[in-house]
Amino acid sequence: MQTYDYIVVGAGSAGAAVANRLSTNPRNKVLLLEAGRASHPWSFIPIGMARLIANPAANWLYASEPEPNTNGRRIPVPRGKLLGGSSSINGMVFVRGQAQDFDTWAQMGNRGWSYAEVLPFFKRMESYAGGDDTFRGREGPLRVTNPEPRDPLFTTLMKAAAQVGIRHNPDYNGASQEGIAMSQATIAAGRRMSTARCYLDPIRKRRNLHIETEALTEALVLDGKRCTGVRYSIAGDVREAQATREVVVSAGTINSPQLLELSGIGQPERLQNLGIEVRHALPGVGENLRDHYVPRTRWLIGKKGITFNDRGRGLGLVHEAMRYVLLRQGMLAMTGAPIRAFVCSREGLEAPDLMLGWIPMLTEPSARGPRISRQSGVTLYAHPMRPESKGHVHITVADPRRPPAINFNFLSSPPDAELTVRAVRIARAIMTAPAMIPFQVSEVAPGADRATDDEILDWVKQAAETTYHPVGTCKMGSDPMAVVDAQLHVHGIAGLRVADASIMPTLTSGNTNAPSIMIGEKAADIVLNTAT
Ligand SMILES: Cc1cc2nc3c(=O)[nH]c(=O)nc-3n(C[C@H](O)[C@H](O)[C@H](O)COP(=O)(O)OP(=O)(O)OC[C@H]3O[C@@H](n4cnc5c(N)ncnc54)[C@H](O)[C@@H]3O)c2cc1C
């Protein structure tokens, strides 16, 4: 059996950062286990996202259970399954969230997680040329860039937003989030900046870091109430590795609770019913699942040559391909939603509570998520940023290869429904503002005939999906449903921490890659500072 100081399970947004920082000291021997492959050809270029969203070679391809407020639909839950995890398949939009998000975590009793205390980790992780030095990092491993809004579609959308009172914000990751802006991107020189690329590629030569890919961790090895290692399999060959200091689980919001449950840590009755020996009762494992439930409003654009539907066909596509090859620019080098706005649902709010994101092409819903339409238009998603509805993720069999059951309980908290309708109304106001008239815009979905709140909500239940931001299933805190403490120790088990999006007690205001990487950075710092 191999012995390491630290074992990190999962090489995703958080896990890659943890492994990098723990192995900086050559005396720390680190094993990083990743269930997926080393890479996928489509994970290098931004447009490749479209080829990874439903690709079993790089994606766990989960789906939620049918529930009342999805009208019985299963919602696709893609998750990255390769080095870099979901940062290798995601939309590359870079949003930290609001200061209030982290201050809320601290107010819940999580010492060390206020905005002032996490800001140094946000700065340390990034290399970004814009913004203010107070807020932005210049020398971190993760390259973040700021595309120029030269495109006529983007400048017109900004004008339309201004006409309904949404001002331009030069840095929504700076002092204030409110306003509309081009999405900051984990893209540089036309390449995706995943954590595989930014945190792992530069340190491949470290002799004290051993990375195993296609290595599925099947269980944690426990000696009483101490975690001493992991059991994992590569191509059917089952192995064990020992951790003399700690195991850090960074398998993500779906797989981290799965691994705890498979190892006998969770709700006793649930585990017993599956024939799993209860090693430690922890009722919060798999609970507190939160995600953004997102209606995608869809708009036809009559003016030709404006949208990416038009420009992604025939000669337009040849032009875009040339632009990409020669300049590393254009539609092949963009984030999934290149413009976003953070807006307040009503006057008097201290900070925005809604996010809108424009996809510069018309998409259509399909069983595997949105796909590109043959017609020309734009897709505009609009949703509350801090939904209160909570669901859960639990295993249904004692088999690491079987997907857990995912129940979101979307819209179970009434304010979520009200805010979602409000977000759709703001989307409508922008798309019908005077600046849009020359584009000959017409509403496809929800459709102008859906006028009342109830009609809009009815459509949301039929059509909404997620923007792939599940968090919270190994919640940080000190209440009975918390799974980890503020030092990310699993309550009641020595030598075991969780560090990934699953520890977020609440959703951050925006996309979740940046905060997940910050969690990885901070986790490594905590581990190194408590090492004896
Ligand atoms: C399609 C998509 C689009 C998105 N778009 C954006 C966006 O534009 N901007 C943004 O900020 N966020 C976006 N997100 C969300 C963001 O990428 C995630 O919140 C973030 O990557 C989560 O990081 P994590 O470390 O918690 O998990 P992950 O990055 O998912 O990492 C978990 C890793 O653990 C591995 N693993 C799981 N189980 C095991 C096991 N048993 N053994 C070994 N390895 C295991 C997985 O294969 C994976 O590599 C998107 C996500 C998806 C899926």
XYZ file of C-alpha atoms and ligand atoms in Angstrom:
585
model
C 0.000 0.000 0.000
C 1.236 3.489 -0.907
C 1.514 6.057 1.884
C 1.123 9.821 1.470
C 0.874 12.784 3.804
C -2.278 14.020 2.086
C -4.771 12.436 -0.270
C -7.067 14.712 -2.296
C -10.123 13.063 -3.888
C -11.271 14.884 -7.031
C -9.147 17.164 -9.235
C -11.858 19.749 -9.999
C -12.087 23.474 -9.382
C -11.329 23.136 -5.676
C -9.334 19.877 -5.613
C -6.728 21.003 -8.153
C -6.102 24.148 -6.089
C -5.822 22.100 -2.875
C -3.348 19.650 -4.434
C -1.243 22.441 -5.923
C -0.902 24.379 -2.672
C -0.358 21.311 -0.452
C 2.413 20.050 -2.709
C 4.228 23.417 -2.834
C 6.328 22.193 0.078
C 8.406 19.314 -1.375
C 8.274 17.565 1.996
C 4.507 17.000 1.640
C 3.794 13.845 -0.317
C 0.410 14.284 -2.009
C -1.821 11.889 -3.954
C -4.510 13.428 -6.189
C -7.168 10.985 -7.374
C -9.438 11.847 -10.310
C -12.195 9.558 -11.579
C -12.140 11.082 -15.071
C -9.549 11.232 -17.822
C -6.547 13.544 -18.006
C -8.197 15.752 -20.656
C -10.536 15.913 -23.623
C -9.705 17.644 -26.948
C -12.800 19.886 -26.680
C -11.804 21.100 -23.210
C -9.072 23.369 -24.577
C -11.082 25.757 -26.735
C -14.024 27.745 -25.376
C -16.543 26.726 -28.061
C -15.792 23.102 -27.091
C -18.206 23.587 -24.199
C -21.047 22.787 -26.596
C -19.424 19.406 -27.311
C -18.902 18.553 -23.632
C -22.295 19.404 -22.146
C -23.638 15.936 -22.949
C -20.419 14.008 -23.527
C -19.912 10.883 -21.401
C -16.150 11.015 -22.009
C -15.871 14.165 -19.869
C -19.131 14.455 -17.970
C -20.942 12.479 -15.258
C -24.243 13.307 -17.019
C -26.447 13.234 -13.959
C -30.132 14.140 -14.023
C -32.496 15.209 -11.260
C -35.511 13.188 -10.120
C -38.911 14.302 -11.418
C -40.551 16.831 -9.059
C -43.772 18.892 -9.029
C -42.263 22.266 -9.932
C -40.399 20.874 -12.903
C -43.730 19.435 -14.088
C -42.298 15.977 -13.544
C -39.298 16.605 -15.820
C -35.788 15.371 -15.101
C -33.341 18.283 -15.319
C -29.852 17.581 -16.733
C -27.095 17.942 -14.112
C -23.802 17.906 -16.045
C -20.611 17.657 -13.936
C -17.059 17.610 -15.241
C -15.333 14.229 -15.153
C -11.721 14.923 -16.071
C -8.763 16.850 -14.636
C -10.082 20.303 -13.806
C -13.516 18.822 -13.063
C -16.359 21.151 -13.950
C -13.890 23.983 -14.673
C -12.893 21.930 -17.748
C -16.435 21.836 -19.177
C -18.078 24.956 -17.754
C -19.180 28.230 -19.376
C -15.964 30.047 -18.241
C -17.828 32.994 -16.742
C -15.953 34.424 -13.769
C -18.124 35.796 -10.956
C -17.017 35.885 -7.333
C -20.321 36.798 -5.702
C -21.043 39.620 -3.273
C -19.288 40.609 -0.064
C -22.604 39.944 1.708
C -22.534 36.253 0.649
C -19.405 35.553 2.639
C -20.350 37.874 5.491
C -23.533 35.791 5.782
C -21.453 32.613 6.076
C -19.422 34.250 8.842
C -22.582 35.450 10.601
C -23.826 31.847 10.559
C -20.895 31.109 12.878
C -18.221 30.194 10.323
C -15.217 32.070 11.636
C -12.688 33.007 8.997
C -15.150 33.162 6.080
C -16.200 36.829 6.054
C -15.561 38.740 2.819
C -12.559 40.504 4.346
C -11.124 37.077 5.220
C -11.779 35.349 1.876
C -10.751 38.324 -0.284
C -7.009 37.521 0.019
C -7.726 34.060 -1.436
C -9.772 35.478 -4.317
C -6.846 37.787 -5.039
C -4.214 35.104 -4.628
C -5.893 32.753 -7.103
C -6.252 35.123 -10.067
C -4.221 37.043 -12.555
C -6.416 39.858 -13.919
C -5.349 43.089 -15.598
C -8.373 45.322 -14.881
C -10.096 46.655 -11.792
C -8.723 48.026 -8.580
C -5.786 46.558 -6.638
C -7.884 46.581 -3.474
C -10.053 43.851 -4.954
C -8.171 42.206 -7.802
C -5.201 39.849 -7.952
C -2.398 40.230 -10.479
C -0.152 37.210 -10.082
C -2.295 34.170 -9.325
C -2.339 30.969 -11.384
C -5.848 31.465 -12.828
C -5.940 33.816 -15.802
C -9.083 35.939 -15.970
C -9.737 38.289 -18.883
C -12.164 40.988 -19.860
C -13.538 40.816 -23.419
C -14.198 44.082 -25.222
C -17.870 44.770 -26.069
C -17.137 45.638 -29.726
C -19.841 43.409 -31.143
C -22.957 45.350 -32.335
C -25.248 42.887 -30.567
C -23.487 43.433 -27.249
C -23.342 47.231 -27.505
C -27.045 47.345 -28.391
C -27.978 45.108 -25.444
C -26.015 47.429 -23.150
C -27.923 50.436 -24.540
C -31.242 48.655 -24.050
C -30.306 47.854 -20.436
C -29.366 51.493 -19.851
C -32.798 52.518 -21.156
C -34.441 50.525 -18.341
C -32.070 51.954 -15.741
C -29.312 49.310 -15.599
C -25.972 51.061 -15.688
C -22.667 49.672 -16.957
C -20.366 48.319 -14.237
C -16.665 48.256 -15.171
C -15.881 45.519 -12.592
C -18.673 43.464 -11.044
C -16.012 41.561 -9.073
C -14.839 44.820 -7.492
C -16.451 47.217 -5.027
C -20.033 46.678 -6.241
C -21.683 43.929 -8.267
C -24.650 45.904 -9.569
C -24.993 46.686 -13.274
C -24.430 45.212 -16.731
C -21.054 44.176 -18.159
C -19.285 41.815 -20.496
C -18.713 38.579 -18.579
C -15.212 38.265 -17.174
C -13.796 35.020 -18.456
C -11.455 32.201 -17.498
C -10.168 32.392 -21.058
C -6.769 33.645 -22.205
C -5.351 33.742 -25.734
C -8.454 31.913 -26.923
C -7.890 28.990 -24.535
C -10.005 27.726 -21.642
C -8.320 28.430 -18.322
C -9.432 25.420 -16.302
C -7.847 24.502 -12.983
C -6.191 21.590 -14.835
C -4.476 24.107 -17.073
C -3.718 26.749 -14.423
C -3.113 24.763 -11.235
C -1.900 21.352 -12.428
C -0.089 21.746 -15.763
C 2.583 24.092 -14.343
C 3.485 21.652 -11.525
C 3.490 18.329 -13.370
C 7.173 17.905 -12.585
C 6.752 18.006 -8.815
C 8.012 14.656 -7.604
C 6.002 14.867 -4.383
C 2.658 15.119 -6.243
C 1.274 11.930 -7.704
C -1.800 12.321 -9.940
C -3.877 9.262 -10.775
C -6.571 9.678 -13.446
C -9.436 7.270 -14.200
C -9.141 6.417 -10.506
C -12.562 6.169 -8.867
C -12.455 6.551 -5.096
C -14.941 3.976 -3.840
C -14.734 4.537 -0.078
C -12.870 6.276 2.698
C -10.917 3.964 4.969
C -11.871 4.572 8.603
C -10.191 3.384 11.761
C -12.840 4.073 14.385
C -13.528 7.806 14.138
C -10.362 8.563 12.134
C -9.957 8.561 8.359
C -6.694 6.849 7.479
C -6.904 6.601 3.711
C -9.000 5.710 0.692
C -9.938 2.705 -1.389
C -9.982 3.381 -5.127
C -10.092 1.450 -8.368
C -8.366 1.850 -11.709
C -9.757 -0.275 -14.537
C -11.264 -2.704 -12.033
C -8.055 -3.010 -10.019
C -8.896 -2.091 -6.402
C -6.139 -0.345 -4.430
C -5.710 1.337 -1.088
C -3.660 4.391 -0.215
C -2.886 5.601 3.274
C -2.836 9.218 4.449
C -0.652 9.853 7.469
C -2.044 13.375 7.887
C -5.356 13.971 6.131
C -7.768 13.070 3.375
C -9.418 16.033 1.631
C -12.588 15.180 -0.285
C -13.122 17.564 -3.235
C -15.419 15.414 -5.365
C -18.040 18.153 -5.826
C -21.608 18.741 -4.638
C -22.985 15.485 -6.035
C -20.085 13.103 -5.403
C -18.721 14.320 -2.055
C -21.868 13.366 -0.105
C -22.057 10.173 -2.186
C -18.560 9.194 -1.032
C -19.326 9.983 2.619
C -22.485 7.871 2.492
C -20.736 4.968 0.758
C -18.196 5.115 3.606
C -20.858 4.895 6.332
C -21.050 8.607 7.205
C -24.575 10.013 6.957
C -28.165 9.441 8.046
C -28.139 6.144 9.983
C -31.526 4.830 8.866
C -30.857 5.574 5.209
C -27.481 3.803 5.335
C -28.835 0.800 7.248
C -31.627 0.373 4.698
C -28.947 0.075 2.014
C -26.959 -2.468 4.029
C -24.140 0.000 4.783
C -22.532 -0.205 8.225
C -22.993 3.135 9.995
C -19.546 4.418 10.953
C -20.659 7.878 11.964
C -24.132 9.419 12.190
C -24.236 12.796 10.456
C -27.777 13.747 9.377
C -26.801 16.697 7.183
C -24.841 14.651 4.616
C -26.517 15.169 1.228
C -29.032 17.750 2.530
C -29.144 21.511 1.855
C -28.791 21.092 -1.928
C -29.259 24.452 -3.613
C -29.058 25.486 -7.266
C -30.201 28.221 -9.601
C -33.488 27.242 -11.290
C -33.299 29.228 -14.460
C -35.902 30.069 -17.085
C -34.312 30.784 -20.444
C -36.373 33.421 -22.228
C -35.950 33.162 -26.001
C -36.131 35.912 -28.612
C -36.150 35.869 -32.426
C -34.047 38.554 -34.097
C -35.229 39.502 -37.598
C -32.189 41.576 -38.600
C -29.734 39.329 -40.436
C -26.098 38.700 -39.538
C -26.391 39.848 -35.930
C -26.696 36.670 -33.879
C -24.340 33.739 -33.536
C -26.989 31.525 -35.168
C -26.399 33.500 -38.388
C -22.686 33.971 -37.928
C -22.105 30.321 -37.012
C -23.274 29.031 -40.435
C -21.741 28.844 -43.917
C -19.333 31.674 -44.784
C -19.939 33.237 -41.364
C -18.521 30.150 -39.716
C -15.478 30.182 -42.024
C -14.905 33.823 -41.042
C -15.229 33.016 -37.330
C -12.892 30.033 -37.666
C -10.277 32.247 -39.361
C -10.701 34.883 -36.658
C -10.103 32.243 -34.044
C -7.072 30.712 -35.740
C -5.417 34.056 -36.546
C -6.465 36.265 -33.625
C -7.827 33.853 -31.003
C -10.969 36.015 -30.927
C -14.614 35.856 -31.944
C -17.461 33.534 -31.153
C -15.249 30.455 -30.826
C -13.303 32.159 -28.023
C -16.175 33.312 -25.830
C -17.846 32.341 -22.593
C -21.208 30.586 -22.595
C -22.991 33.875 -21.814
C -20.816 36.869 -22.757
C -23.008 39.598 -21.228
C -24.541 39.590 -17.767
C -26.425 41.930 -15.516
C -26.839 41.943 -11.760
C -30.033 43.772 -10.876
C -32.269 44.539 -7.899
C -35.793 43.130 -8.060
C -37.108 46.254 -6.315
C -35.958 49.610 -5.072
C -34.335 49.883 -1.681
C -32.302 46.640 -1.805
C -28.724 46.899 -0.597
C -27.387 44.629 -3.350
C -28.699 42.887 -6.485
C -30.768 39.742 -6.026
C -31.265 38.773 -9.694
C -28.845 37.750 -12.439
C -29.474 37.901 -16.195
C -27.172 36.309 -18.748
C -27.317 36.581 -22.536
C -26.399 33.737 -24.851
C -25.945 35.430 -28.267
C -27.872 32.741 -30.091
C -31.309 31.192 -29.997
C -31.321 27.841 -28.209
C -34.007 25.217 -27.855
C -34.646 22.955 -24.901
C -33.801 19.264 -25.335
C -33.599 16.247 -23.038
C -29.829 16.762 -22.631
C -30.020 20.543 -22.072
C -30.274 23.499 -24.486
C -29.230 23.020 -28.123
C -28.614 25.527 -30.904
C -31.708 26.510 -32.911
C -31.862 26.744 -36.713
C -33.605 30.102 -36.313
C -31.811 33.300 -35.388
C -32.127 35.033 -32.039
C -30.853 35.321 -28.491
C -31.451 33.429 -25.265
C -31.653 35.381 -22.045
C -31.714 33.613 -18.725
C -32.982 35.430 -15.693
C -33.193 34.156 -12.127
C -32.885 34.888 -8.402
C -29.284 34.574 -7.227
C -29.862 33.384 -3.665
C -32.791 30.962 -3.812
C -34.037 29.563 -0.510
C -35.422 26.256 -1.838
C -33.432 23.267 -0.611
C -33.258 19.701 -1.828
C -30.987 16.716 -1.291
C -28.622 14.208 -2.909
C -28.514 10.637 -1.609
C -27.263 7.283 -2.760
C -29.918 4.687 -3.506
C -27.611 1.661 -3.647
C -24.275 0.797 -2.041
C -22.472 1.028 -5.370
C -20.012 3.842 -6.218
C -20.761 3.443 -9.925
C -24.475 4.159 -9.625
C -25.620 7.808 -9.721
C -27.143 9.215 -6.552
C -30.720 10.530 -6.590
C -30.843 14.326 -6.940
C -33.945 16.155 -5.669
C -33.846 19.927 -5.931
C -37.318 20.846 -4.557
C -37.221 23.858 -6.842
C -39.570 26.752 -5.955
C -40.547 25.086 -2.671
C -39.763 28.407 -0.992
C -42.460 30.899 -2.161
C -40.139 33.950 -2.541
C -38.133 32.012 -5.163
C -41.214 31.822 -7.402
C -42.027 35.500 -6.968
C -38.456 36.586 -7.751
C -38.239 34.305 -10.772
C -41.328 35.948 -12.285
C -39.833 39.372 -11.541
C -36.606 38.358 -13.304
C -38.557 37.296 -16.412
C -40.352 40.646 -16.428
C -37.033 42.536 -16.290
C -35.718 40.387 -19.157
C -38.796 41.398 -21.172
C -38.310 45.080 -20.354
C -34.735 45.036 -21.682
C -35.513 43.060 -24.837
C -38.380 45.405 -25.742
C -36.517 48.644 -24.914
C -36.283 51.207 -27.784
C -32.633 50.350 -28.566
C -33.725 46.845 -29.640
C -36.289 47.998 -32.238
C -33.862 47.974 -35.242
C -33.144 44.284 -34.491
C -36.819 43.342 -35.071
C -37.150 41.384 -31.871
C -40.057 39.044 -31.143
C -40.629 36.920 -28.062
C -40.610 33.134 -28.482
C -40.628 32.091 -24.826
C -42.367 32.518 -22.497
C -44.394 34.140 -25.341
C -46.194 37.474 -25.264
C -49.505 35.705 -24.521
C -48.186 34.714 -21.076
C -48.920 37.970 -19.320
C -49.953 37.248 -15.729
C -47.614 36.114 -12.943
C -49.372 32.741 -12.839
C -48.955 32.244 -16.588
C -45.259 33.095 -16.397
C -44.780 30.782 -13.425
C -46.594 28.008 -15.217
C -44.128 28.353 -18.118
C -41.154 28.399 -15.701
C -42.269 25.021 -14.323
C -42.511 23.638 -17.856
C -39.238 25.015 -19.177
C -36.683 26.093 -16.549
C -33.374 24.269 -16.168
C -30.313 25.018 -14.076
C -27.160 26.944 -14.834
C -25.268 24.081 -13.236
C -24.483 25.611 -9.840
C -25.379 22.915 -7.273
C -23.880 23.615 -3.837
C -24.380 22.923 -0.168
C -24.639 19.149 0.386
C -21.789 19.015 2.937
C -22.730 22.306 4.553
C -20.222 24.191 6.680
C -21.517 25.203 10.116
C -22.046 24.186 13.695
C -25.774 23.363 13.732
C -26.992 19.731 13.823
C -27.311 19.607 9.991
C -23.776 20.876 9.352
C -21.331 18.372 7.854
C -18.059 20.281 8.212
C -16.890 22.930 10.644
C -15.308 26.257 9.683
C -11.947 24.485 9.370
C -13.674 22.103 6.901
C -13.198 19.083 9.206
C -15.995 16.565 8.881
C -17.753 16.785 12.259
C -16.770 13.846 14.442
C -14.166 12.288 12.120
C -10.471 13.063 12.517
C -8.183 13.335 9.480
C -11.004 14.134 7.051
C -12.056 17.398 5.433
C -14.326 18.368 2.571
C -13.292 21.267 0.329
C -15.442 22.058 -2.716
C -18.778 23.694 -3.634
C -20.607 21.271 -1.338
C -19.450 23.129 1.783
C -21.225 26.382 0.834
C -23.995 26.937 3.398
C -25.857 29.170 0.916
C -25.514 29.913 -2.795
C -23.230 32.771 -3.689
C -24.653 35.591 -5.827
C -23.654 34.378 -9.249
C -21.760 31.540 -10.872
C -19.888 29.131 -8.636
C -16.497 28.334 -10.189
C -14.645 31.295 -8.634
C -15.939 30.651 -5.098
C -15.184 26.913 -5.459
C -11.560 27.667 -6.359
C -11.380 30.146 -3.483
C -12.591 27.359 -1.165
C -9.776 25.122 -2.460
C -7.213 27.875 -1.877
C -8.480 28.586 1.614
C -8.754 24.901 2.511
C -5.092 24.339 1.629
C -4.128 27.335 3.721
C -6.107 26.000 6.702
C -4.585 22.519 6.331
C -1.025 23.849 6.081
C -1.508 26.182 9.030
C -2.862 23.456 11.274
C -0.287 20.794 10.268
C 1.863 19.749 13.209
C -21.788 22.761 -17.858
C -21.390 23.643 -16.717
C -21.304 25.018 -16.932
C -20.930 25.855 -15.879
N -20.675 27.166 -16.150
C -20.102 27.937 -15.193
C -19.609 29.235 -15.502
O -19.656 29.703 -16.644
N -19.046 29.950 -14.493
C -18.953 29.479 -13.220
O -18.466 30.191 -12.344
N -19.403 28.249 -12.904
C -19.925 27.452 -13.872
N -20.288 26.175 -13.572
C -20.191 25.713 -12.188
C -18.739 25.491 -11.719
O -17.939 25.002 -12.766
C -18.756 24.543 -10.513
O -19.536 25.116 -9.473
C -17.380 24.243 -9.960
O -16.533 23.779 -10.976
C -17.497 23.206 -8.837
O -16.228 22.893 -8.367
P -16.001 21.651 -7.404
O -14.559 21.623 -7.079
O -16.979 21.709 -6.297
O -16.407 20.358 -8.256
P -15.882 19.845 -9.662
O -15.110 20.899 -10.370
O -17.054 19.259 -10.363
O -14.823 18.730 -9.284
C -15.121 17.477 -8.734
C -14.104 16.497 -9.292
O -14.137 15.307 -8.523
C -14.089 14.175 -9.394
N -14.714 13.062 -8.685
C -16.012 12.940 -8.325
N -16.193 11.788 -7.665
C -14.995 11.172 -7.593
C -14.557 9.953 -7.031
N -15.400 9.140 -6.384
N -13.255 9.631 -7.158
C -12.373 10.451 -7.784
N -12.746 11.622 -8.357
C -14.041 11.985 -8.243
C -14.879 14.654 -10.603
O -14.636 13.861 -11.726
C -14.392 16.081 -10.731
O -13.224 16.167 -11.494
C -20.687 25.305 -14.590
C -20.774 23.933 -14.383
C -21.110 23.097 -15.432
C -21.165 21.614 -15.193
